[in-house]
mmCIF file of C-alpha atoms in Angstrom:
data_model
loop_
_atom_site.group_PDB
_atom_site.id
_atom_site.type_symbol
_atom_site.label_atom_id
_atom_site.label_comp_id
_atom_site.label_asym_id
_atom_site.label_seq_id
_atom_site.Cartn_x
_atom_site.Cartn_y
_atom_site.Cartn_z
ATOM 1 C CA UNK A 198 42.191 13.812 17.528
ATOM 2 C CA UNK A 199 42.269 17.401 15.874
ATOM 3 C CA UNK A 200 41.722 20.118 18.519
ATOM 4 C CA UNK A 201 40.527 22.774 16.512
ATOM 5 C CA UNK A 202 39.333 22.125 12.991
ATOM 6 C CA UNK A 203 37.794 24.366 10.937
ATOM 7 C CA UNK A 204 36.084 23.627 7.211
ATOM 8 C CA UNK A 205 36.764 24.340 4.674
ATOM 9 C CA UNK A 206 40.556 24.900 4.431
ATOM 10 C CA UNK A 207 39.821 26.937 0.726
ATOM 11 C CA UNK A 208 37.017 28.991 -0.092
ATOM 12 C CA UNK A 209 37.212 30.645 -3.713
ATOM 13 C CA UNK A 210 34.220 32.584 -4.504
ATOM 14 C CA UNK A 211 32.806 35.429 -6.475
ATOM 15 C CA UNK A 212 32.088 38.967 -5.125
ATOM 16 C CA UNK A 213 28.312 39.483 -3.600
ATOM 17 C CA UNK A 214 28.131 36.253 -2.879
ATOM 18 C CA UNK A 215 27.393 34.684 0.920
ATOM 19 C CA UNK A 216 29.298 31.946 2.841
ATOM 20 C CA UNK A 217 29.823 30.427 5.605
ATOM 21 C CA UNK A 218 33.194 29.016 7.751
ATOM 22 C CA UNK A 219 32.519 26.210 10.204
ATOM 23 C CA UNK A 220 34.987 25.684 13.332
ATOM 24 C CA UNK A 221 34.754 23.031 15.606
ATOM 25 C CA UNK A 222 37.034 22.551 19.126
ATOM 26 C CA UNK A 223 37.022 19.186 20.929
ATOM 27 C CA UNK A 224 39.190 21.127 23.728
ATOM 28 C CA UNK A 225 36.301 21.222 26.307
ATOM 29 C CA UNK A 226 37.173 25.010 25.845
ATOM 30 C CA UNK A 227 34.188 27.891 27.079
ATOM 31 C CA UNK A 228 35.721 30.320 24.655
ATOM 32 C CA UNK A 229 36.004 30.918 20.768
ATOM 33 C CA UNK A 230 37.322 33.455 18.461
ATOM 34 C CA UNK A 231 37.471 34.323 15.110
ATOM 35 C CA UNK A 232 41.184 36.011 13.475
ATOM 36 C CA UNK A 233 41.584 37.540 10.287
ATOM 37 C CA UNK A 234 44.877 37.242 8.989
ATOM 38 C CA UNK A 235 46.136 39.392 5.711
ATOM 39 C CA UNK A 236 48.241 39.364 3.002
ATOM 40 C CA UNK A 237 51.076 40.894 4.471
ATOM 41 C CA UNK A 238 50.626 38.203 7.620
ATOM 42 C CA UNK A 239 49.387 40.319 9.976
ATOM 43 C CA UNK A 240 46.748 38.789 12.732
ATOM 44 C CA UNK A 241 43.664 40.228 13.794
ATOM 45 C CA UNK A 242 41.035 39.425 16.253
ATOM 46 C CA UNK A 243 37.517 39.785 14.794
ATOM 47 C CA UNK A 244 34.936 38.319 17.772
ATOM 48 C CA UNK A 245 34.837 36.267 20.634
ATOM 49 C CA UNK A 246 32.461 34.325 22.239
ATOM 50 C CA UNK A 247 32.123 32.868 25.782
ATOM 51 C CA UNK A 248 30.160 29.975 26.296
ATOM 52 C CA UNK A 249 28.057 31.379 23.586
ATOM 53 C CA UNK A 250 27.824 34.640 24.721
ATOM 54 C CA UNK A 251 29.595 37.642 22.060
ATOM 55 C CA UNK A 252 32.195 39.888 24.654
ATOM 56 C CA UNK A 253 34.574 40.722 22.027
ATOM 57 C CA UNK A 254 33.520 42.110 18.886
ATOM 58 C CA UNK A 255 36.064 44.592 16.974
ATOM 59 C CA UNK A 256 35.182 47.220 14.549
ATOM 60 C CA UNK A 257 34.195 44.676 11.480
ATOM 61 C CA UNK A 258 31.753 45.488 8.970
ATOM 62 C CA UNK A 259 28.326 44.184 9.464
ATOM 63 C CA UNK A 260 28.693 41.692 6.594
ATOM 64 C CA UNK A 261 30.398 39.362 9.125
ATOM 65 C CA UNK A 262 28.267 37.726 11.679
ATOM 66 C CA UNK A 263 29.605 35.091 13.973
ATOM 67 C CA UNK A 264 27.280 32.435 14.930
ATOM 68 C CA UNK A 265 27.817 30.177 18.362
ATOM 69 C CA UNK A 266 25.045 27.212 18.733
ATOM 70 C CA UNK A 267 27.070 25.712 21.291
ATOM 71 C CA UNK A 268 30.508 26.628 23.552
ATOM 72 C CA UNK A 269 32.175 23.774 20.977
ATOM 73 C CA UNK A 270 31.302 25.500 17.696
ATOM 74 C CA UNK A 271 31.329 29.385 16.101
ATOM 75 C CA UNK A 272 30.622 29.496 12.233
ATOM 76 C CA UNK A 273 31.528 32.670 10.587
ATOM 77 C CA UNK A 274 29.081 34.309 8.075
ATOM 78 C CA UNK A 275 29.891 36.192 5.493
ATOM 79 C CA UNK A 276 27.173 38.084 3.357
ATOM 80 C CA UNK A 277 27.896 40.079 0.215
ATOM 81 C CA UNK A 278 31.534 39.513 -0.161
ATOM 82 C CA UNK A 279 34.298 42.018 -1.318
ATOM 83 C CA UNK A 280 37.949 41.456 -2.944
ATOM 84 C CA UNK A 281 39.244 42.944 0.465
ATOM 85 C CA UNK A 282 37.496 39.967 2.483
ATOM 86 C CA UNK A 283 39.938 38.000 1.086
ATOM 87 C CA UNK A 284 42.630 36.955 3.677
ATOM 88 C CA UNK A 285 43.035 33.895 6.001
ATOM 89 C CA UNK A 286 40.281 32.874 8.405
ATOM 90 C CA UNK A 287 41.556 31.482 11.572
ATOM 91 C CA UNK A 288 39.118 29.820 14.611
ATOM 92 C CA UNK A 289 40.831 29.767 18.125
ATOM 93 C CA UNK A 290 39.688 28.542 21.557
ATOM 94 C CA UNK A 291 40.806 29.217 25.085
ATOM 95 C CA UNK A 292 39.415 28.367 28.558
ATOM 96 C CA UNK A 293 37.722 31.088 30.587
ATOM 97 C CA UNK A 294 37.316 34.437 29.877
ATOM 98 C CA UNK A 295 40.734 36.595 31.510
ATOM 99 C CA UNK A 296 43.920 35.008 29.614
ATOM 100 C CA UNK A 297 43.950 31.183 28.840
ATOM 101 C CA UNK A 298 46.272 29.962 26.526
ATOM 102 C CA UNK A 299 44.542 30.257 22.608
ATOM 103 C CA UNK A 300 44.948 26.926 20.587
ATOM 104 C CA UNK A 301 44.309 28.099 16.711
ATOM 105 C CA UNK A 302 42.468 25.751 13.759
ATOM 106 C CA UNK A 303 44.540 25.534 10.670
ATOM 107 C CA UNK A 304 43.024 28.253 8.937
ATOM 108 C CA UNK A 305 40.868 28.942 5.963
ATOM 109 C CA UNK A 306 41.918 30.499 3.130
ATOM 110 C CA UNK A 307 38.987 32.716 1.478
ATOM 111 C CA UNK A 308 39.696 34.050 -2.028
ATOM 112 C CA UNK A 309 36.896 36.837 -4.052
ATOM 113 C CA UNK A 310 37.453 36.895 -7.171
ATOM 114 C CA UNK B 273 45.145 51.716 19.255
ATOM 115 C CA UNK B 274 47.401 49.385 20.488
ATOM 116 C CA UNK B 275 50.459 48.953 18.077
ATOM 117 C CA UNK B 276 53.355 46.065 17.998
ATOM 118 C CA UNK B 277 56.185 46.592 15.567
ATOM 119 C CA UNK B 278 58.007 43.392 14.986
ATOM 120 C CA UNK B 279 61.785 43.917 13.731
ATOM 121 C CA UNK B 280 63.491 42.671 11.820
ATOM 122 C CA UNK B 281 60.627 41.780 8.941
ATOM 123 C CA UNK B 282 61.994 38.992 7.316
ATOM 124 C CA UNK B 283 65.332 37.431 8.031
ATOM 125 C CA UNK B 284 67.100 34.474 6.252
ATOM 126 C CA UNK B 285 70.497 32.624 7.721
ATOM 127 C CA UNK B 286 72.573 29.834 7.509
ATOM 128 C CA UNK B 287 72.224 26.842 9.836
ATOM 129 C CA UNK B 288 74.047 27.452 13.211
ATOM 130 C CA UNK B 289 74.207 30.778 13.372
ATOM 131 C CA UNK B 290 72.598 33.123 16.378
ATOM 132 C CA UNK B 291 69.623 35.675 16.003
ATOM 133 C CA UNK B 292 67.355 37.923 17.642
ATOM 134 C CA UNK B 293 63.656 39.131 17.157
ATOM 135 C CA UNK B 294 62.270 42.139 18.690
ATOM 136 C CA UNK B 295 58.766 43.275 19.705
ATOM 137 C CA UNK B 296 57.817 46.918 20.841
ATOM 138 C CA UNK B 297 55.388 48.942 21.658
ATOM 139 C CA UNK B 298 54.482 52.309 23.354
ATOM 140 C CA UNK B 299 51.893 50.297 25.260
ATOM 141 C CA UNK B 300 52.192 48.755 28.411
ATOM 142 C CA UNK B 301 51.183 44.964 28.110
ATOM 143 C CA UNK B 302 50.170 42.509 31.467
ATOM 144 C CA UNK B 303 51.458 39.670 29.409
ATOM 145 C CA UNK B 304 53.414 38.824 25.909
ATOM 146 C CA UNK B 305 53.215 35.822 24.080
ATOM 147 C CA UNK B 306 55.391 34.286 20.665
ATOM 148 C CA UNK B 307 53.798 32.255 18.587
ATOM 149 C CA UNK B 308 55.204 30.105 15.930
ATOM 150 C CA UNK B 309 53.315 29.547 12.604
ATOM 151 C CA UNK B 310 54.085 27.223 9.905
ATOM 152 C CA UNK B 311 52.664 27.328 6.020
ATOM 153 C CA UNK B 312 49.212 26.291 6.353
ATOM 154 C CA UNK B 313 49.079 26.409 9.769
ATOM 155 C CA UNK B 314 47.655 28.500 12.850
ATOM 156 C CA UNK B 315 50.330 29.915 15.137
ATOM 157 C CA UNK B 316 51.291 27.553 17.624
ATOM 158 C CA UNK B 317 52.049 29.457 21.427
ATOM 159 C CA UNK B 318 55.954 29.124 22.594
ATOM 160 C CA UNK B 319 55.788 30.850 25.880
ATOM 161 C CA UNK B 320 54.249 33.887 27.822
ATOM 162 C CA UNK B 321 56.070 36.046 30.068
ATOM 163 C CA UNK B 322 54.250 38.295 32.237
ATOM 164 C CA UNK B 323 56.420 39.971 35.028
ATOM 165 C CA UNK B 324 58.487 43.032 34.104
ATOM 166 C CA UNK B 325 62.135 41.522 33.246
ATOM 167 C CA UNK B 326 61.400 37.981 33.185
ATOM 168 C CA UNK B 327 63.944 35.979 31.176
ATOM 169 C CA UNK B 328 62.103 32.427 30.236
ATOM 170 C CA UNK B 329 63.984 29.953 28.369
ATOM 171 C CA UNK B 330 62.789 27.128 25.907
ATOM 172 C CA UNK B 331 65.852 24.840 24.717
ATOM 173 C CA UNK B 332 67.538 27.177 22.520
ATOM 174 C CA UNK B 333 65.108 29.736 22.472
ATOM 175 C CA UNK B 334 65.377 32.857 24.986
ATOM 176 C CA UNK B 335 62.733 34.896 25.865
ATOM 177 C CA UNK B 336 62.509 38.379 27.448
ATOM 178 C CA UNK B 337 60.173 40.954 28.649
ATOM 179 C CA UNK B 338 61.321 44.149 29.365
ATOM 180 C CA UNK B 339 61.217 45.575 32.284
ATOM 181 C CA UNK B 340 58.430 48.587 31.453
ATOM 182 C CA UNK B 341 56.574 45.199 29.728
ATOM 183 C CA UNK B 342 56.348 47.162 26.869
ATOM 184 C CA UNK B 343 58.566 45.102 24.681
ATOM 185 C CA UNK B 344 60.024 41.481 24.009
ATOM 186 C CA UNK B 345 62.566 39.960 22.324
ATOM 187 C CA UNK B 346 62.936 36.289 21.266
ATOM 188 C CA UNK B 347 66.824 35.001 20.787
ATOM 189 C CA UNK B 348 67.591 31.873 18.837
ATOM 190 C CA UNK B 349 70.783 29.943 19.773
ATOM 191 C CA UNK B 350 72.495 28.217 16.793
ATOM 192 C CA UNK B 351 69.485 28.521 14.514
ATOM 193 C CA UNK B 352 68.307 24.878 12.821
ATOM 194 C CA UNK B 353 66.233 24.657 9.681
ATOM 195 C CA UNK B 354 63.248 23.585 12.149
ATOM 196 C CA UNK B 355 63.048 26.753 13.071
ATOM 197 C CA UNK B 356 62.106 28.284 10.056
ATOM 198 C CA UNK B 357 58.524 29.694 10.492
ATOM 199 C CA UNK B 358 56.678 33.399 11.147
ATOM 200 C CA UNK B 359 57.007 34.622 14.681
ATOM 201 C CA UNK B 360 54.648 36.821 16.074
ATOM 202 C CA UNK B 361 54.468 38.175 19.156
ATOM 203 C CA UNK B 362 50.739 39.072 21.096
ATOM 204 C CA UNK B 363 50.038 41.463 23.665
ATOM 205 C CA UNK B 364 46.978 41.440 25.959
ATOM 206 C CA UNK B 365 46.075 44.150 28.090
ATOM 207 C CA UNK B 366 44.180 43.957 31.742
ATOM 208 C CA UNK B 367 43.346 40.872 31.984
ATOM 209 C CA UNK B 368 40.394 39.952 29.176
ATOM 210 C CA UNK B 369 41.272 37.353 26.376
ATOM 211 C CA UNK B 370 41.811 40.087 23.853
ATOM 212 C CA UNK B 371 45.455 39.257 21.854
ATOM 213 C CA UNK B 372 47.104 42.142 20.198
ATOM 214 C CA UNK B 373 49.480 40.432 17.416
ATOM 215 C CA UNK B 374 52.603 41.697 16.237
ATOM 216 C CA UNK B 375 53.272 42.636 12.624
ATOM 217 C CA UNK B 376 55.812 39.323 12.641
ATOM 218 C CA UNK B 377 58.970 38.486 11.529
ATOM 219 C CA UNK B 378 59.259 35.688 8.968
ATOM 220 C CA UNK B 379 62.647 33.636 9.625
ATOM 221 C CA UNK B 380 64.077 31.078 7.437
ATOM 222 C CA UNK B 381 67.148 29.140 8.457
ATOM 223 C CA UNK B 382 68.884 27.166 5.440
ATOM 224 C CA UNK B 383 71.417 24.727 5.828
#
């Protein structure tokens, strides 16, 4: 009965390469975001979509390109990757668009080597 | 750009003992969150407080916002080894779904 999952939970890969984070929510939520979390723990929103729609979208390099085929899923792409792309991935959901409570997946945890 | 300094950064104590966790910012915020995150986990939400002063409790957790609601602070009463975790605190702004996180403060309580 996970809530948010997301897959995979590691990701080690080599620079240049592409891939791709999957994130699933069985919440009945409209809205999805992606977090970036570093080293030094600090959280950072990357995108959001409602009911596949894109309203937030911070300043993140164009090698990242959310993808939303339906309000219960957003994949993450990643093309080209870079030793400072390495961090932990996190996949939230909310209902609505102004202030529902966020329930987070358990993370993914990309390494470039 | 919106900025929330967590203090202290890291903080370790013995079981039973009292502690405090602040949040601030020269930013005005319509609501503040804490989160709790556990290794290998996403942060979990504890409580928002979203009127200027508002005190909300949570068993032995205390929660404030201050009255400008540009800063929080999260009090633990008689700390257990449970509560061990990274405690951030979020910000949003107007009233869109965009979270401003803390820089968090990473507590652990041994017995």
């Amino acid at each position: 009965d996970t809530a948010v999952s997301q897959t995979p939970k590691y990701l080690v890969t080599q620079m240049g390469n592409d891939k791709s984070i999957k994130c699933e929510q069985n919440l009945g939520h409209d809205t999805m975001y992606w977090y970036k979390q570093d080293s030094k723990k600090f959280l950072k929103i990357m995108f959001s979509y409602n009911n596949k729609e894109l309203i937030i979208n911070e300043t993140v390099p164009n090698r990242f390109s959310p993808k939303s085929p339906d309000k219960a899923h957003l994949n993450l792409h990643i093309n080209s990757l870079e030793l400072g792309d390495s961090a932990v991935y996190f996949c939230a959901s909310s209902q609505g668009r102004y202030g529902g409570e966020q329930f987070f997946g358990p993370g993914t945890r990309l390494t470039v080597l | 750009t919106q900025l929330l300094e967590q203090s202290p950064q890291f903080l370790s104590i013995q079981e039973g003992e009292n502690l405090t966790v602040y949040c601030n910012s020269s930013s005005v915020f319509s609501s503040l969150q804490w989160y709790r995150q556990e290794p290998g986990e996403g942060p979990v939400l504890l409580v928002t407080v979203v009127t200027g002063g508002e005190v909300k409790k949570l068993k032995r957790l205390t929660f404030q916002f201050g009255d400008a609601r540009k800063d929080s602070s999260l009090h633990i009463t008689a700390a257990q080894p449970g509560d061990t975790g990274l405690y951030l605190c979020a910000g949003r702004t107007g009233g869109g779904n965009k979270l401003t996180f803390g820089t968090g403060t990473q507590l652990k309580v041994e017995l």
